[in-house]
One Martini backbone bead per residue (centre of mass of N, CA, C, O) as a GRO file, in nm:
protein
  254
    1MET     BB    1  -1.013   0.686   1.572
    2LYS     BB    2  -0.763   0.678   1.343
    3LEU     BB    3  -0.455   0.853   1.236
    4GLY     BB    4  -0.248   0.876   0.939
    5PHE     BB    5   0.027   0.813   0.728
    6ALA     BB    6   0.147   0.893   0.440
    7CYS     BB    7   0.470   0.749   0.400
    8LYS     BB    8   0.544   1.065   0.560
    9PHE     BB    9   0.696   1.096   0.874
   10LEU     BB   10   0.668   1.370   1.042
   11ASP     BB   11   0.794   1.613   1.231
   12SER     BB   12   0.753   1.899   1.396
   13GLY     BB   13   0.935   2.019   1.185
   14LEU     BB   14   0.903   1.866   0.881
   15LYS     BB   15   1.110   1.581   0.924
   16GLN     BB   16   1.225   1.359   0.771
   17GLU     BB   17   1.420   1.094   0.965
   18PHE     BB   18   1.337   0.826   0.815
   19PRO     BB   19   1.431   0.755   0.455
   20PHE     BB   20   1.371   0.617   0.189
   21LYS     BB   21   1.572   0.451  -0.023
   22SER     BB   22   1.720   0.449  -0.402
   23THR     BB   23   1.674   0.366  -0.737
   24THR     BB   24   1.769   0.369  -1.083
   25ARG     BB   25   1.750   0.109  -1.299
   26THR     BB   26   1.972   0.229  -1.499
   27ARG     BB   27   2.196   0.198  -1.245
   28PHE     BB   28   2.157  -0.120  -1.203
   29LEU     BB   29   2.243  -0.203  -1.546
   30SER     BB   30   2.530  -0.078  -1.518
   31LEU     BB   31   2.617  -0.318  -1.348
   32ASP     BB   32   2.733  -0.570  -1.191
   33HIS     BB   33   2.650  -0.827  -1.024
   34ALA     BB   34   2.794  -0.724  -0.743
   35PRO     BB   35   2.702  -0.440  -0.718
   36ARG     BB   36   2.438  -0.485  -0.701
   37LEU     BB   37   2.371  -0.656  -0.481
   38THR     BB   38   2.518  -0.448  -0.285
   39LEU     BB   39   2.265  -0.224  -0.313
   40LEU     BB   40   1.985  -0.396  -0.285
   41SER     BB   41   2.093  -0.444   0.022
   42GLN     BB   42   2.161  -0.177   0.155
   43LEU     BB   43   1.850  -0.086   0.066
   44ALA     BB   44   1.677  -0.266   0.195
   45GLN     BB   45   1.840  -0.263   0.508
   46THR     BB   46   1.774   0.044   0.538
   47ASN     BB   47   1.456   0.064   0.471
   48LEU     BB   48   1.390  -0.116   0.747
   49ASN     BB   49   1.520   0.014   0.988
   50ASN     BB   50   1.366   0.301   0.894
   51LEU     BB   51   1.103   0.168   0.985
   52TYR     BB   52   1.156   0.101   1.263
   53LEU     BB   53   1.219   0.350   1.360
   54THR     BB   54   0.933   0.505   1.285
   55LEU     BB   55   0.772   0.337   1.448
   56GLU     BB   56   0.916   0.435   1.720
   57GLN     BB   57   0.768   0.686   1.676
   58LEU     BB   58   0.468   0.602   1.692
   59ALA     BB   59   0.430   0.498   1.956
   60GLN     BB   60   0.483   0.751   2.070
   61LEU     BB   61   0.199   0.808   2.014
   62PRO     BB   62  -0.124   0.815   2.002
   63PRO     BB   63  -0.330   0.581   1.941
   64ALA     BB   64  -0.453   0.759   1.709
   65LEU     BB   65  -0.169   0.809   1.526
   66ARG     BB   66  -0.111   0.451   1.460
   67MET     BB   67  -0.101   0.516   1.145
   68MET     BB   68   0.068   0.356   0.827
   69ARG     BB   69   0.171   0.395   0.543
   70ILE     BB   70   0.423   0.232   0.301
   71GLY     BB   71   0.613   0.249   0.107
   72SER     BB   72   0.699   0.078  -0.238
   73ASP     BB   73   1.027   0.124  -0.152
   74LEU     BB   74   1.130  -0.091   0.041
   75LEU     BB   75   1.206  -0.243  -0.232
   76PRO     BB   76   1.396  -0.145  -0.515
   77LEU     BB   77   1.319  -0.321  -0.791
   78TYR     BB   78   1.197  -0.577  -0.765
   79THR     BB   79   0.989  -0.594  -1.013
   80VAL     BB   80   1.256  -0.636  -1.162
   81PRO     BB   81   1.364  -0.869  -1.362
   82GLU     BB   82   1.678  -0.834  -1.294
   83ALA     BB   83   1.616  -0.800  -0.957
   84GLY     BB   84   1.524  -1.078  -0.833
   85PRO     BB   85   1.782  -1.280  -0.848
   86VAL     BB   86   1.921  -1.094  -0.652
   87TYR     BB   87   1.748  -1.116  -0.429
   88GLN     BB   88   1.749  -1.410  -0.343
   89GLU     BB   89   2.041  -1.414  -0.248
   90PHE     BB   90   1.936  -1.213   0.038
   91PHE     BB   91   1.676  -1.245   0.142
   92ALA     BB   92   1.700  -1.422   0.420
   93GLU     BB   93   1.850  -1.162   0.594
   94LEU     BB   94   1.539  -1.007   0.603
   95ALA     BB   95   1.360  -1.149   0.801
   96PRO     BB   96   1.446  -0.997   1.075
   97LEU     BB   97   1.350  -0.727   0.992
   98PHE     BB   98   1.054  -0.789   0.932
   99THR     BB   99   0.969  -0.895   1.181
  100ARG     BB  100   1.036  -0.693   1.380
  101CYS     BB  101   0.823  -0.465   1.257
  102GLY     BB  102   0.559  -0.677   1.270
  103GLU     BB  103   0.566  -0.699   1.595
  104PHE     BB  104   0.571  -0.393   1.686
  105ALA     BB  105   0.331  -0.326   1.582
  106ARG     BB  106   0.143  -0.503   1.722
  107ALA     BB  107   0.239  -0.417   2.020
  108HIS     BB  108   0.139  -0.080   1.930
  109ASP     BB  109  -0.099  -0.074   1.738
  110ILE     BB  110  -0.011  -0.064   1.435
  111ARG     BB  111  -0.155   0.046   1.106
  112LEU     BB  112  -0.093  -0.057   0.815
  113SER     BB  113  -0.008  -0.022   0.499
  114PHE     BB  114  -0.043  -0.010   0.104
  115HIS     BB  115  -0.011   0.164  -0.218
  116PRO     BB  116  -0.039   0.121  -0.529
  117GLY     BB  117   0.043   0.235  -0.821
  118GLN     BB  118  -0.144   0.384  -1.092
  119TYR     BB  119  -0.001   0.118  -1.284
  120SER     BB  120  -0.174  -0.051  -1.133
  121VAL     BB  121  -0.403  -0.259  -1.343
  122LEU     BB  122  -0.664  -0.476  -1.270
  123ALA     BB  123  -0.862  -0.321  -1.509
  124SER     BB  124  -0.772  -0.410  -1.808
  125ASP     BB  125  -0.699  -0.449  -2.168
  126ASN     BB  126  -0.428  -0.548  -2.082
  127PRO     BB  127  -0.286  -0.827  -1.981
  128ASP     BB  128  -0.001  -0.723  -1.909
  129VAL     BB  129  -0.099  -0.494  -1.720
  130VAL     BB  130  -0.223  -0.731  -1.555
  131ASP     BB  131   0.053  -0.873  -1.462
  132ARG     BB  132   0.207  -0.667  -1.346
  133ALA     BB  133  -0.008  -0.604  -1.136
  134LEU     BB  134  -0.004  -0.831  -0.977
  135GLU     BB  135   0.284  -0.834  -0.894
  136ASP     BB  136   0.268  -0.584  -0.774
  137VAL     BB  137   0.090  -0.664  -0.552
  138GLU     BB  138   0.271  -0.942  -0.445
  139TYR     BB  139   0.459  -0.807  -0.341
  140HIS     BB  140   0.330  -0.624  -0.088
  141ALA     BB  141   0.216  -0.912   0.021
  142LEU     BB  142   0.514  -1.006   0.112
  143CYS     BB  143   0.594  -0.780   0.283
  144ALA     BB  144   0.364  -0.851   0.497
  145VAL     BB  145   0.408  -1.135   0.572
  146MET     BB  146   0.674  -1.126   0.632
  147MET     BB  147   0.582  -0.985   0.896
  148GLY     BB  148   0.289  -1.119   0.965
  149TYR     BB  149   0.096  -1.114   0.762
  150GLY     BB  150  -0.226  -1.203   0.601
  151GLN     BB  151  -0.379  -1.441   0.763
  152GLN     BB  152  -0.643  -1.248   0.823
  153PHE     BB  153  -0.901  -1.062   0.752
  154GLN     BB  154  -0.743  -0.725   0.765
  155ASP     BB  155  -0.443  -0.695   0.886
  156PHE     BB  156  -0.396  -0.583   0.622
  157LYS     BB  157  -0.373  -0.266   0.345
  158ILE     BB  158  -0.411  -0.292   0.057
  159ASN     BB  159  -0.464  -0.030  -0.211
  160ILE     BB  160  -0.673   0.022  -0.457
  161HIS     BB  161  -0.777   0.107  -0.796
  162MET     BB  162  -1.008   0.024  -1.060
  163ASN     BB  163  -0.915   0.131  -1.302
  164GLY     BB  164  -1.034   0.033  -1.614
  165LYS     BB  165  -1.163  -0.093  -1.944
  166ARG     BB  166  -1.323  -0.339  -1.764
  167GLY     BB  167  -1.381  -0.296  -1.465
  168PHE     BB  168  -1.507  -0.465  -1.269
  169ALA     BB  169  -1.466  -0.733  -1.415
  170GLY     BB  170  -1.154  -0.742  -1.428
  171PHE     BB  171  -1.109  -0.718  -1.129
  172HIS     BB  172  -1.231  -0.995  -1.061
  173GLU     BB  173  -1.050  -1.162  -1.220
  174ALA     BB  174  -0.792  -1.100  -1.112
  175PHE     BB  175  -0.887  -1.144  -0.799
  176GLY     BB  176  -0.853  -1.457  -0.869
  177ARG     BB  177  -0.504  -1.458  -0.914
  178LEU     BB  178  -0.468  -1.408  -0.658
  179SER     BB  179  -0.352  -1.450  -0.329
  180PRO     BB  180  -0.482  -1.536  -0.033
  181GLN     BB  181  -0.363  -1.306   0.088
  182ALA     BB  182  -0.395  -1.069  -0.129
  183GLN     BB  183  -0.723  -1.098  -0.049
  184ARG     BB  184  -0.718  -1.035   0.247
  185MET     BB  185  -0.560  -0.730   0.187
  186LEU     BB  186  -0.717  -0.617  -0.039
  187THR     BB  187  -0.846  -0.275  -0.167
  188VAL     BB  188  -1.114  -0.032  -0.285
  189GLU     BB  189  -1.108   0.273  -0.452
  190ASN     BB  190  -1.206   0.560  -0.508
  191ASP     BB  191  -1.186   0.825  -0.770
  192GLU     BB  192  -1.192   1.134  -0.970
  193ILE     BB  193  -1.220   0.974  -1.288
  194SER     BB  194  -1.341   0.650  -1.360
  195CYS     BB  195  -1.417   0.548  -1.024
  196SER     BB  196  -1.681   0.559  -0.840
  197LEU     BB  197  -1.838   0.478  -0.557
  198ASP     BB  198  -2.058   0.269  -0.774
  199ASP     BB  199  -1.849   0.079  -0.886
  200VAL     BB  200  -1.688  -0.018  -0.660
  201LEU     BB  201  -1.934  -0.134  -0.497
  202GLN     BB  202  -1.927  -0.401  -0.668
  203ALA     BB  203  -1.670  -0.503  -0.421
  204GLN     BB  204  -1.816  -0.591  -0.174
  205ALA     BB  205  -1.774  -0.915  -0.178
  206LEU     BB  206  -1.428  -0.889  -0.212
  207CYS     BB  207  -1.391  -0.619  -0.071
  208PRO     BB  208  -1.318  -0.387   0.039
  209ILE     BB  209  -1.414  -0.032   0.103
  210VAL     BB  210  -1.259   0.292   0.019
  211LEU     BB  211  -1.313   0.625   0.092
  212ASP     BB  212  -1.271   0.904  -0.101
  213ILE     BB  213  -1.320   1.206  -0.005
  214HIS     BB  214  -1.183   1.378  -0.229
  215HIS     BB  215  -1.224   1.176  -0.489
  216TYR     BB  216  -1.530   1.239  -0.465
  217TRP     BB  217  -1.563   1.585  -0.435
  218VAL     BB  218  -1.410   1.596  -0.762
  219LYS     BB  219  -1.635   1.454  -0.905
  220GLU     BB  220  -1.939   1.512  -0.770
  221ASN     BB  221  -1.890   1.810  -0.640
  222ALA     BB  222  -1.956   1.652  -0.360
  223PHE     BB  223  -2.018   1.584  -0.022
  224ILE     BB  224  -2.069   1.338   0.173
  225THR     BB  225  -2.330   1.197   0.350
  226PRO     BB  226  -2.350   1.043   0.628
  227ASP     BB  227  -2.672   0.932   0.540
  228ASP     BB  228  -2.569   0.765   0.335
  229PRO     BB  229  -2.631   0.465   0.239
  230ARG     BB  230  -2.351   0.355   0.161
  231ILE     BB  231  -2.176   0.342   0.444
  232GLU     BB  232  -2.292   0.071   0.486
  233GLN     BB  233  -2.187  -0.076   0.298
  234ILE     BB  234  -1.885   0.000   0.352
  235LYS     BB  235  -1.876  -0.120   0.625
  236ALA     BB  236  -1.949  -0.435   0.571
  237SER     BB  237  -1.722  -0.518   0.392
  238TRP     BB  238  -1.547  -0.516   0.669
  239ARG     BB  239  -1.620  -0.747   0.860
  240GLY     BB  240  -1.575  -0.619   1.147
  241VAL     BB  241  -1.348  -0.414   1.045
  242ARG     BB  242  -1.199  -0.129   1.055
  243PRO     BB  243  -1.254   0.149   0.872
  244VAL     BB  244  -1.127   0.269   0.599
  245LEU     BB  245  -1.067   0.644   0.526
  246HIS     BB  246  -0.988   0.912   0.314
  247TYR     BB  247  -0.830   1.243   0.401
  248SER     BB  248  -0.816   1.522   0.177
  249ILE     BB  249  -0.643   1.843   0.143
  250SER     BB  250  -0.565   2.086  -0.002
  251GLN     BB  251  -0.409   2.339  -0.109
  252GLU     BB  252  -0.362   2.697  -0.123
  253GLY     BB  253  -0.287   2.752  -0.459
  254LEU     BB  254  -0.246   2.452  -0.617
   0.00000   0.00000   0.00000
C-alpha cells in the first residue's frame, strides 16, 4: 500500500515549502505580449523547479509515502486561448525541466497523478463544455507525456469524475476522442452527488475505476465493505496495475 499527498505536500510543521505560483486570466490579458511571455515563462519554470524540489522531499520518505497528485496549475492558464500561443514560444525551454521531474520520480518509485477540476465534464450535454473538458484532459496528458509518461497503460493517472447529464454514454463518446496517451492514463471515480459507484463501473472496460471511500459514504450513507463484490470489479479494471483508491475524512466541526 502507498499513501499519497493530494496537491499540497506539507512538512512536519504543516508548511508547504515549494508551492506552485499562478496568476489570473484578468491580469494576463491586461498585459502586452512581452510581459505576458515573461510572466508565463517565469511561472512555469518556477512551478517545474518547485515540483522537482517537492519530489526530492518525497524521495526521502518511506516508500509507502511516495505518491503525489500534482496540482493542475503546473502551467498556469495553459488552456486559456490567448495563452496557448505564448506558451509555444518558450515551451521547448521547459522540456529539460519536465524530463528531470519524470526521471527523478521513476528513479525513486514516486507514483504521480493529476485530477482535472470539477468543471471538466466529459459527459456534459453541452458540446462546448465537452470540448473544453477534452482540452483540459489533454493539457494534463501533455504535462505527463513531457515527463516521459503515457507510454504504457497506467504509468501515470489522470483522474476525472463522470458527472454530466449524458452519463456513461457521453463519457464513452468523449473517451473515444482522447489521444491514445490520455486514454492510457485516464481513470474515473464515483462522486457524492451525481455518479454512484455502480454508475462509474459501466466504464470498467474503458479505463480503471477509482473508488472514493468518502464520496461513497456521503452518497450511500454507508461505508463500502471489503467483501463487496464490486471491489473485485474495481481491481480487475486496473488490469494488473496496483489500484488506486481515494480515502479522506472531514475535519470535525466543519
